[in-house]
Short mmCIF file of C-alpha atoms in Angstrom, two decimals:
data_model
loop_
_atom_site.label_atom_id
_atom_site.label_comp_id
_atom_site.label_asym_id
_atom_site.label_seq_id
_atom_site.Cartn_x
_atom_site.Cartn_y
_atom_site.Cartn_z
CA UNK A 1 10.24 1.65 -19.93
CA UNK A 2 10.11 -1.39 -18.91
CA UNK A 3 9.00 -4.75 -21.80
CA UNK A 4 8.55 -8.41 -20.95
CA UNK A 5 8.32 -10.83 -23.84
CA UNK A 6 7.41 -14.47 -23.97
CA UNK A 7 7.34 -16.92 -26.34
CA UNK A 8 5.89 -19.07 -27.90
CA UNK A 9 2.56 -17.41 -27.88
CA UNK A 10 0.91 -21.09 -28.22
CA UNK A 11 2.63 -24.57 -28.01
CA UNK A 12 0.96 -27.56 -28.66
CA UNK A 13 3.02 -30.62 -27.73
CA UNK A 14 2.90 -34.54 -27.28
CA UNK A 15 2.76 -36.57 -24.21
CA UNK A 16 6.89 -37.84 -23.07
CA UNK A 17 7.95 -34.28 -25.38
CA UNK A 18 10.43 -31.72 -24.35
CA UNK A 19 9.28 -28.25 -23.54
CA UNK A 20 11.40 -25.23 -23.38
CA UNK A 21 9.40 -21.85 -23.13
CA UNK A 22 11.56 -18.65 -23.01
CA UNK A 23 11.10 -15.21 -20.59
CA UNK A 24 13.34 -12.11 -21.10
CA UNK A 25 12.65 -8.57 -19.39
CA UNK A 26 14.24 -5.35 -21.26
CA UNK A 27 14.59 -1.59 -19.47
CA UNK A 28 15.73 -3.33 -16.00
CA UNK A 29 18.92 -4.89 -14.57
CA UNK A 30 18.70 -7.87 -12.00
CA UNK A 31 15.08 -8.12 -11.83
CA UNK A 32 13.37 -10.95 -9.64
CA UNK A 33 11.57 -13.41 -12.01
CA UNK A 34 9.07 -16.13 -11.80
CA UNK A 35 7.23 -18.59 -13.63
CA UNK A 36 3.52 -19.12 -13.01
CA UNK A 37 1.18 -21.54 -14.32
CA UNK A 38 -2.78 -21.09 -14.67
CA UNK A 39 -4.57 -24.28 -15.37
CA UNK A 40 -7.80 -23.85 -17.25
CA UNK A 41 -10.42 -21.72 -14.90
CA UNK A 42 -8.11 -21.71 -12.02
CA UNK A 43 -5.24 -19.24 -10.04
CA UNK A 44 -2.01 -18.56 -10.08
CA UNK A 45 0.50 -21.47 -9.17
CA UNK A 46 4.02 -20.19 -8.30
CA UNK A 47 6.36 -22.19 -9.77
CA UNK A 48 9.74 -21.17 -9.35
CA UNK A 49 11.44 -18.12 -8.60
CA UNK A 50 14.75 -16.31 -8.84
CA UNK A 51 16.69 -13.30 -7.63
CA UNK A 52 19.88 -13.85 -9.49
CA UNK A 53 21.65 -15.44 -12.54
CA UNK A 54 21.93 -19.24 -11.26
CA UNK A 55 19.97 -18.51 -8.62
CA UNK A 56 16.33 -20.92 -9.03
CA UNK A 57 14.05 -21.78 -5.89
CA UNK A 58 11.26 -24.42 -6.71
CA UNK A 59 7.74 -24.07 -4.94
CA UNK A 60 6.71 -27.14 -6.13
CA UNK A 61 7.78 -30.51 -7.19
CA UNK A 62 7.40 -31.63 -10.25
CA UNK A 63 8.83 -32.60 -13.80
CA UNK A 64 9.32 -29.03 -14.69
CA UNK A 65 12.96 -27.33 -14.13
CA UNK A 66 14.19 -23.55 -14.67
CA UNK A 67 17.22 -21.60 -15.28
CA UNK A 68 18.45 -18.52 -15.75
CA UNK A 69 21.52 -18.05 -17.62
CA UNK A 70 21.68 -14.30 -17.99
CA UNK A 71 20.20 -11.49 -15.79
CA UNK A 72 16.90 -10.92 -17.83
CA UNK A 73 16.52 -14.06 -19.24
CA UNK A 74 14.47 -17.25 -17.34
CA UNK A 75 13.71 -20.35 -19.05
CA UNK A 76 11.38 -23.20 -18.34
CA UNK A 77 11.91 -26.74 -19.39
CA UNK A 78 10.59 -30.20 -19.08
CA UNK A 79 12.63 -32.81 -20.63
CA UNK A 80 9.37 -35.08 -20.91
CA UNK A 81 6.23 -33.42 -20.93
CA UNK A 82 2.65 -35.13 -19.27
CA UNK A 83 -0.90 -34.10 -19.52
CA UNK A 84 -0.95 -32.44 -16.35
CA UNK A 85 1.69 -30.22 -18.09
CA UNK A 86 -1.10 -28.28 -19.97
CA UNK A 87 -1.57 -24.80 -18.71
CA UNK A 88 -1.17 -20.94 -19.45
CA UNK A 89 2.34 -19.98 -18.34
CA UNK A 90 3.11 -16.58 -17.29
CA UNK A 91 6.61 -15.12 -16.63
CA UNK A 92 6.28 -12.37 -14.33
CA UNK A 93 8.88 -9.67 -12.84
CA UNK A 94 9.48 -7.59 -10.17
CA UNK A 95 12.38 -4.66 -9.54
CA UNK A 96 14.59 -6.06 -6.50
CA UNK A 97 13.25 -5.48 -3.40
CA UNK A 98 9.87 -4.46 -4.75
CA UNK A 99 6.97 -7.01 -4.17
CA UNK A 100 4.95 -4.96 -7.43
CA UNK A 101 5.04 -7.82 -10.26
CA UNK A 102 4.52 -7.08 -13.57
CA UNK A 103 3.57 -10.08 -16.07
CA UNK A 104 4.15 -10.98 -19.64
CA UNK A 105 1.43 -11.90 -21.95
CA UNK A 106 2.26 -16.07 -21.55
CA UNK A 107 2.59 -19.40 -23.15
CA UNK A 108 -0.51 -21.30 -23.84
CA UNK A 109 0.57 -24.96 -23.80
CA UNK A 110 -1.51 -27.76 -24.53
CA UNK A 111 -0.34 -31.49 -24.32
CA UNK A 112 -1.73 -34.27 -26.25
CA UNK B 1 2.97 -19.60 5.19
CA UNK B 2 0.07 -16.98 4.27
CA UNK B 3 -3.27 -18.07 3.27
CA UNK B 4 -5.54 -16.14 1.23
CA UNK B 5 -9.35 -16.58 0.76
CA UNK B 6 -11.06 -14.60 -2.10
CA UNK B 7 -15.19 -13.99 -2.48
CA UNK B 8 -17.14 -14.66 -4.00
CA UNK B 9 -15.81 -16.75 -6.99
CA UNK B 10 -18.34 -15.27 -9.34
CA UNK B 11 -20.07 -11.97 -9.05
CA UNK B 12 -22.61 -10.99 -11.20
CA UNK B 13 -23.82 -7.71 -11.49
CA UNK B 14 -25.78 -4.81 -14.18
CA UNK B 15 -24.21 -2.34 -15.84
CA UNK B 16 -24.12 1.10 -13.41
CA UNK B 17 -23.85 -1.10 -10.20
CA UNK B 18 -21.52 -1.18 -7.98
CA UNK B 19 -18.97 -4.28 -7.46
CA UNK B 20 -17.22 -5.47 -4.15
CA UNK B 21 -14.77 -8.45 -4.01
CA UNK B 22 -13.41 -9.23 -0.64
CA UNK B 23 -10.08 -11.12 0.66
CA UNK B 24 -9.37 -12.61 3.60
CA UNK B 25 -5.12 -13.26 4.69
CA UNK B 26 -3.73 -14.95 7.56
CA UNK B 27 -0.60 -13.11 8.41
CA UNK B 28 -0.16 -9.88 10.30
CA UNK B 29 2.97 -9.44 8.90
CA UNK B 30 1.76 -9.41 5.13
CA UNK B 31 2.04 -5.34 4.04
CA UNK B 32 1.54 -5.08 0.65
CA UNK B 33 -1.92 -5.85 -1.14
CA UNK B 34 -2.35 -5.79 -4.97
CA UNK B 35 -5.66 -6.27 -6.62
CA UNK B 36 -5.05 -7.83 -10.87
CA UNK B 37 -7.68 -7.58 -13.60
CA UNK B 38 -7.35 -10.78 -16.06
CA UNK B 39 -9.21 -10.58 -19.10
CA UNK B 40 -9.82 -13.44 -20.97
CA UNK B 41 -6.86 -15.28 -22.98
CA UNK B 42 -4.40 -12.66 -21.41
CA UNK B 43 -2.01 -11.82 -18.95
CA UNK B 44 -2.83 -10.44 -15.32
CA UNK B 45 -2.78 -6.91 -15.14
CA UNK B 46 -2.36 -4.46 -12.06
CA UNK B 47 -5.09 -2.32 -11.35
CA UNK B 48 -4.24 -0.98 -7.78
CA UNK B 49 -2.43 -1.87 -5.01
CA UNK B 50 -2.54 -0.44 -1.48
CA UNK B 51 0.44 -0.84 1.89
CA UNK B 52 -0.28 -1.44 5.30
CA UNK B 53 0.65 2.13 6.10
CA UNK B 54 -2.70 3.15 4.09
CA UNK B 55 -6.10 2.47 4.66
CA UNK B 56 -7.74 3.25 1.28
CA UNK B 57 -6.60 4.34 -2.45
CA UNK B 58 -8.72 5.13 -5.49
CA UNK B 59 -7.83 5.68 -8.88
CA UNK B 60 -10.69 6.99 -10.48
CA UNK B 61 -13.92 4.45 -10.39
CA UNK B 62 -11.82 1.41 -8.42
CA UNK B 63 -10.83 1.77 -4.99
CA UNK B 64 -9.38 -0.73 -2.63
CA UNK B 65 -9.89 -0.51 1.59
CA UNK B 66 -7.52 -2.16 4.01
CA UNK B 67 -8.76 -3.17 7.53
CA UNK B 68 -5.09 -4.50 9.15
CA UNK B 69 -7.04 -5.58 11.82
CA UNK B 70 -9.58 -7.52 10.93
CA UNK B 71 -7.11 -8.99 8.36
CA UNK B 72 -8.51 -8.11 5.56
CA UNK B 73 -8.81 -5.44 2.31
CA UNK B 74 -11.76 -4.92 -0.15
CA UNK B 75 -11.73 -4.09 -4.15
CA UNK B 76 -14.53 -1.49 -4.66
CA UNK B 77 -15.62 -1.18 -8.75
CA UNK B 78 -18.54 1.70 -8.86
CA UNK B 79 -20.42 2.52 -12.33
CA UNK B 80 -19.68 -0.75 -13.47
CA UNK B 81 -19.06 -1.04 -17.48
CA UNK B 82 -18.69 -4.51 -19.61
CA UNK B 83 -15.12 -3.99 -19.78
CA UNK B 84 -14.94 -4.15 -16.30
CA UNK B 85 -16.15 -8.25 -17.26
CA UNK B 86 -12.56 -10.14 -16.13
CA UNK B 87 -11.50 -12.02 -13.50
CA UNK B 88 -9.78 -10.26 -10.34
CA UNK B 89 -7.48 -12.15 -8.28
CA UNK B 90 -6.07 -10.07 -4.97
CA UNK B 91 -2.57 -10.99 -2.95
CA UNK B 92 -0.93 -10.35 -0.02
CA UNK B 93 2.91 -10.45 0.18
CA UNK B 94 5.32 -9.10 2.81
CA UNK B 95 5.41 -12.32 5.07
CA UNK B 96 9.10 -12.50 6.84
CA UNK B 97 10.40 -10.50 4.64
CA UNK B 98 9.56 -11.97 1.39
CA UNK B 99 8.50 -10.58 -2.11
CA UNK B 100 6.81 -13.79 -3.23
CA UNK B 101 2.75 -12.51 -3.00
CA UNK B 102 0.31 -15.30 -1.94
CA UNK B 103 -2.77 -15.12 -4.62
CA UNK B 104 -6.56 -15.15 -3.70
CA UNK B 105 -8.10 -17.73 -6.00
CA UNK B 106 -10.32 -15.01 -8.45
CA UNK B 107 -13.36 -13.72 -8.60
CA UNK B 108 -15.19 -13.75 -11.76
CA UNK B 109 -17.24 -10.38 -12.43
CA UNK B 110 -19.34 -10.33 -15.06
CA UNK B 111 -20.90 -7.14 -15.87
CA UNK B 112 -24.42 -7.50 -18.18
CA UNK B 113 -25.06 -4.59 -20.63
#
């Protein structure tokens, strides 16, 4: 079956820090995968996407970035982190052309 | 793009009762509606989902209903239970082809012993 890890569990970072958070998927090959964020109280905010090794779409602009250097594997980084920054962060995945995703149990980050 | 409205935002009910959240989306073209239960601190889970070929699925005491045209599809919790006590967030996803769902903003049920 299919297992999607993410970690850290809980980050708690300075203001101007970098932030690397880590997604990998096991029990698939070429998955889709995305990175949400959940502010405090509020919905899901798609941040970027990606249906291929290399392959990154952003939905929104920002100070965030992602990659994906190998098939089940999607990283998130920030090379200088702001308040705003503070979130839950939830990798998701979904089989190729299937719109069914399945999350990870996410990143709590808070910036100081 | 699609647009998705989700009520209410918070729906309170007693335990035994039933609970309806309703969503609202924009484009025809959208055919595939999943419904997620978050609980508190952790991730969003699926609970059901339903196509546009469909018009309603249950899975024991959730069930969801899908009007195409009025352009819109229901989550339906009967014999409520405190673990039912989450946050449900519904999407719609299909639009020109894509995979990428469109989320409703939750609804937060809370279910009182």
């Amino acid at each position: 079956s299919q297992t999607i890890h993410q970690w850290p569990a809980t980050l708690v970072q300075p203001v101007g820090s970098p932030l690397s958070l880590e997604c990998t998927v096991e029990g698939t090959s070429n998955p889709n995968l995305y990175w949400y964020r959940q502010a405090a109280g509020r919905g899901l905010q798609l941040l970027f996407y990606s249906v291929g090794i290399g392959q990154i779409s952003s939905e929104v602009p920002q100070n965030l970035s992602a990659s994906r250097p190998q098939d089940r594997q999607f990283i998130l980084s920030s090379k200088k982190l702001l308040l705003s920054d503070s979130g839950f962060y939830l990798c998701a995945w979904s089989v190729q052309g299937s719109d069914t995703q399945y999350f990870g149990p996410g990143t709590r980050l808070t910036v100081l | 793009g699609e647009n998705v409205e989700q009520h209410p935002s918070t729906l309170s009910v007693q335990e035994g009762d039933s609970a309806v959240i309703k969503c609202t989306y924009s484009d025809s073209a959208s055919n595939y509606f999943p419904w997620y239960k978050q609980e508190l601190g952790k991730r969003p889970q699926l609970i059901i989902d339903i196509r546009s070929n469909v018009g309603e699925k249950k899975d024991q005491r959730i069930a969801v209903t899908l009007n195409k045209t009025a352009k819109h599809f229901s989550l339906h919790i009967t014999e409520t239970q405190p673990e039912d006590s989450a946050v449900y967030f519904c999407a719609a996803s299909g639009t020109g082809g894509s995979y990428i769902p469109t989320f409703g903003r939750g609804t937060s049920l809370i279910v009182h012993p």
